C-alpha cells in the first residue's frame, strides 16, 4: 500500500507569532456592522506597538469608523497547492486618530492605499482580543 494521505488540522498561533504576522503583512480586511448591515472591506494597513492603522477617504464607508466602533480585522495567507496557511483575527475598537502628532507618525508608517484618490483620514484599531490559527498537514 502507498503512504497514507496527510490530514489537515488547526493549531492555535501563539500571540507573539500572530503579532509578527500582522507586522509583516500589509493588506487585511475590516468587518463591522454598518448602517445597512455587515460590511467587510480590504485595507492597506500598518501594525505598530500593538495597534493597527489604515487610511481612508473622509466620505467613504470606512470614514464612519472615526467614531469608536467595534470591529473585526483579519489577515490571512493560504497556499492552495499544499493546503496550508494561517489566519489572524483581531477584535477591537476602531476610531479616528485625532492627535496631529499621532496622525503624522501613522502617515509615515502606512503603505500606499490601493484605492485611488486622497486617503487622508487615519483610523486606528486598538485590539481587545487577538487570536490566530495555522493549518498544518500531518
Short mmCIF file of C-alpha atoms in Angstrom, two decimals:
data_model
loop_
_atom_site.label_atom_id
_atom_site.label_comp_id
_atom_site.label_asym_id
_atom_site.label_seq_id
_atom_site.Cartn_x
_atom_site.Cartn_y
_atom_site.Cartn_z
CA UNK A 1 0.00 0.00 0.00
CA UNK A 2 1.04 3.59 -0.55
CA UNK A 3 1.71 6.29 2.01
CA UNK A 4 -1.34 7.41 4.00
CA UNK A 5 -2.65 10.79 2.92
CA UNK A 6 -1.76 13.71 5.14
CA UNK A 7 -4.63 15.27 7.03
CA UNK A 8 -5.02 18.89 7.96
CA UNK A 9 -5.59 20.25 11.42
CA UNK A 10 -5.82 23.67 13.01
CA UNK A 11 -3.38 24.71 15.69
CA UNK A 12 -3.53 27.97 17.64
CA UNK A 13 -0.89 30.59 16.93
CA UNK A 14 0.94 31.98 19.96
CA UNK A 15 0.26 35.71 20.50
CA UNK A 16 3.81 36.73 19.55
CA UNK A 17 3.57 34.85 16.24
CA UNK A 18 0.17 36.40 15.49
CA UNK A 19 1.65 39.85 16.11
CA UNK A 20 4.63 39.08 13.87
CA UNK A 21 2.31 38.01 11.05
CA UNK A 22 0.34 41.24 11.43
CA UNK A 23 3.59 43.22 11.35
CA UNK A 24 4.89 41.57 8.18
CA UNK A 25 1.75 41.89 6.04
CA UNK A 26 0.10 44.98 4.53
CA UNK A 27 -3.39 44.01 3.38
CA UNK A 28 -6.21 42.99 5.72
CA UNK A 29 -9.97 43.10 5.96
CA UNK A 30 -12.05 45.23 8.30
CA UNK A 31 -15.51 43.97 9.29
CA UNK A 32 -18.15 45.95 11.17
CA UNK A 33 -21.85 46.48 11.41
CA UNK A 34 -22.66 49.48 9.20
CA UNK A 35 -25.92 51.34 8.77
CA UNK A 36 -27.05 48.85 6.09
CA UNK A 37 -25.78 45.69 7.76
CA UNK A 38 -22.45 43.89 7.97
CA UNK A 39 -19.59 45.22 5.85
CA UNK A 40 -16.18 43.74 5.10
CA UNK A 41 -13.64 45.83 3.18
CA UNK A 42 -9.95 45.34 2.36
CA UNK A 43 -7.46 47.96 3.54
CA UNK A 44 -3.74 48.60 3.31
CA UNK A 45 -2.62 48.78 6.95
CA UNK A 46 0.32 49.05 9.32
CA UNK A 47 0.87 47.32 12.68
CA UNK A 48 2.98 49.13 15.27
CA UNK A 49 3.27 48.75 19.03
CA UNK A 50 0.21 46.52 19.16
CA UNK A 51 -2.04 48.90 17.19
CA UNK A 52 -3.38 48.63 13.62
CA UNK A 53 -3.97 51.70 11.47
CA UNK A 54 -5.17 52.38 7.93
CA UNK A 55 -6.13 55.36 5.76
CA UNK A 56 -9.45 56.11 4.17
CA UNK A 57 -11.29 58.90 2.37
CA UNK A 58 -13.38 61.25 4.51
CA UNK A 59 -16.60 60.48 2.57
CA UNK A 60 -16.22 56.71 2.24
CA UNK A 61 -17.84 53.85 4.12
CA UNK A 62 -14.76 53.38 6.34
CA UNK A 63 -14.96 57.02 7.45
CA UNK A 64 -17.79 56.02 9.78
CA UNK A 65 -15.15 54.30 11.88
CA UNK A 66 -13.89 57.67 13.14
CA UNK A 67 -16.45 57.21 15.91
CA UNK A 68 -15.50 54.43 18.34
CA UNK A 69 -16.81 51.25 16.69
CA UNK A 70 -16.37 47.57 17.49
CA UNK A 71 -14.72 45.86 14.54
CA UNK A 72 -13.04 42.66 13.48
CA UNK A 73 -9.84 42.72 11.46
CA UNK A 74 -8.42 39.70 9.66
CA UNK A 75 -5.19 38.93 7.86
CA UNK A 76 -4.51 35.53 6.34
CA UNK A 77 -2.38 33.65 3.87
CA UNK A 78 -3.12 30.27 2.30
CA UNK A 79 -1.25 28.02 -0.11
CA UNK A 80 -3.84 26.22 -2.23
CA UNK A 81 -1.28 23.75 -3.56
CA UNK A 82 -0.14 22.49 -0.13
CA UNK A 83 -3.40 23.08 1.72
CA UNK A 84 -1.60 25.03 4.45
CA UNK A 85 -1.98 28.54 5.75
CA UNK A 86 -2.78 30.77 8.68
CA UNK A 87 -5.26 33.41 9.81
CA UNK A 88 -5.07 36.11 12.47
CA UNK A 89 -8.26 37.70 13.78
CA UNK A 90 -8.23 40.89 15.83
CA UNK A 91 -11.34 42.08 17.62
CA UNK A 92 -11.14 45.61 18.87
CA UNK A 93 -12.29 49.20 18.68
CA UNK A 94 -11.67 51.44 15.67
CA UNK A 95 -11.64 55.21 15.91
CA UNK A 96 -10.21 58.18 14.10
CA UNK A 97 -6.79 59.49 15.04
CA UNK A 98 -7.24 63.00 16.42
CA UNK A 99 -3.73 63.98 17.54
CA UNK A 100 -1.71 65.70 14.77
CA UNK A 101 1.49 64.07 16.08
CA UNK A 102 -0.02 60.58 16.05
CA UNK A 103 -1.51 61.18 12.60
CA UNK A 104 1.89 62.26 11.22
CA UNK A 105 3.52 59.18 12.74
CA UNK A 106 0.96 56.85 11.15
CA UNK A 107 1.09 58.63 7.78
CA UNK A 108 4.84 57.90 7.69
CA UNK A 109 4.28 54.19 8.51
CA UNK A 110 1.26 53.39 6.35
CA UNK A 111 1.62 51.80 2.91
CA UNK A 112 0.02 53.49 -0.07
CA UNK A 113 -3.67 52.54 -0.33
CA UNK A 114 -4.81 50.58 -3.37
CA UNK A 115 -7.89 52.72 -3.90
CA UNK A 116 -7.46 55.87 -5.99
CA UNK A 117 -7.90 59.38 -4.66
CA UNK A 118 -6.89 61.08 -1.45
CA UNK A 119 -6.95 58.92 1.69
CA UNK A 120 -6.07 61.40 4.42
CA UNK A 121 -8.21 60.10 7.27
CA UNK A 122 -6.31 57.76 9.60
CA UNK A 123 -8.26 55.13 11.54
CA UNK A 124 -6.60 53.21 14.37
CA UNK A 125 -7.71 49.87 15.76
CA UNK A 126 -6.97 49.13 19.40
CA UNK A 127 -7.06 45.34 19.78
CA UNK A 128 -9.05 43.78 22.60
CA UNK A 129 -8.62 40.12 21.60
CA UNK A 130 -6.15 38.73 19.07
CA UNK A 131 -6.35 35.10 18.03
CA UNK A 132 -4.75 33.12 15.28
CA UNK A 133 -4.50 29.65 13.92
CA UNK A 134 -2.40 27.79 11.45
CA UNK A 135 -3.45 24.94 9.17
CA UNK A 136 -0.83 22.20 9.22
CA UNK A 137 -0.58 18.88 7.41
CA UNK A 138 0.36 15.79 9.37
#
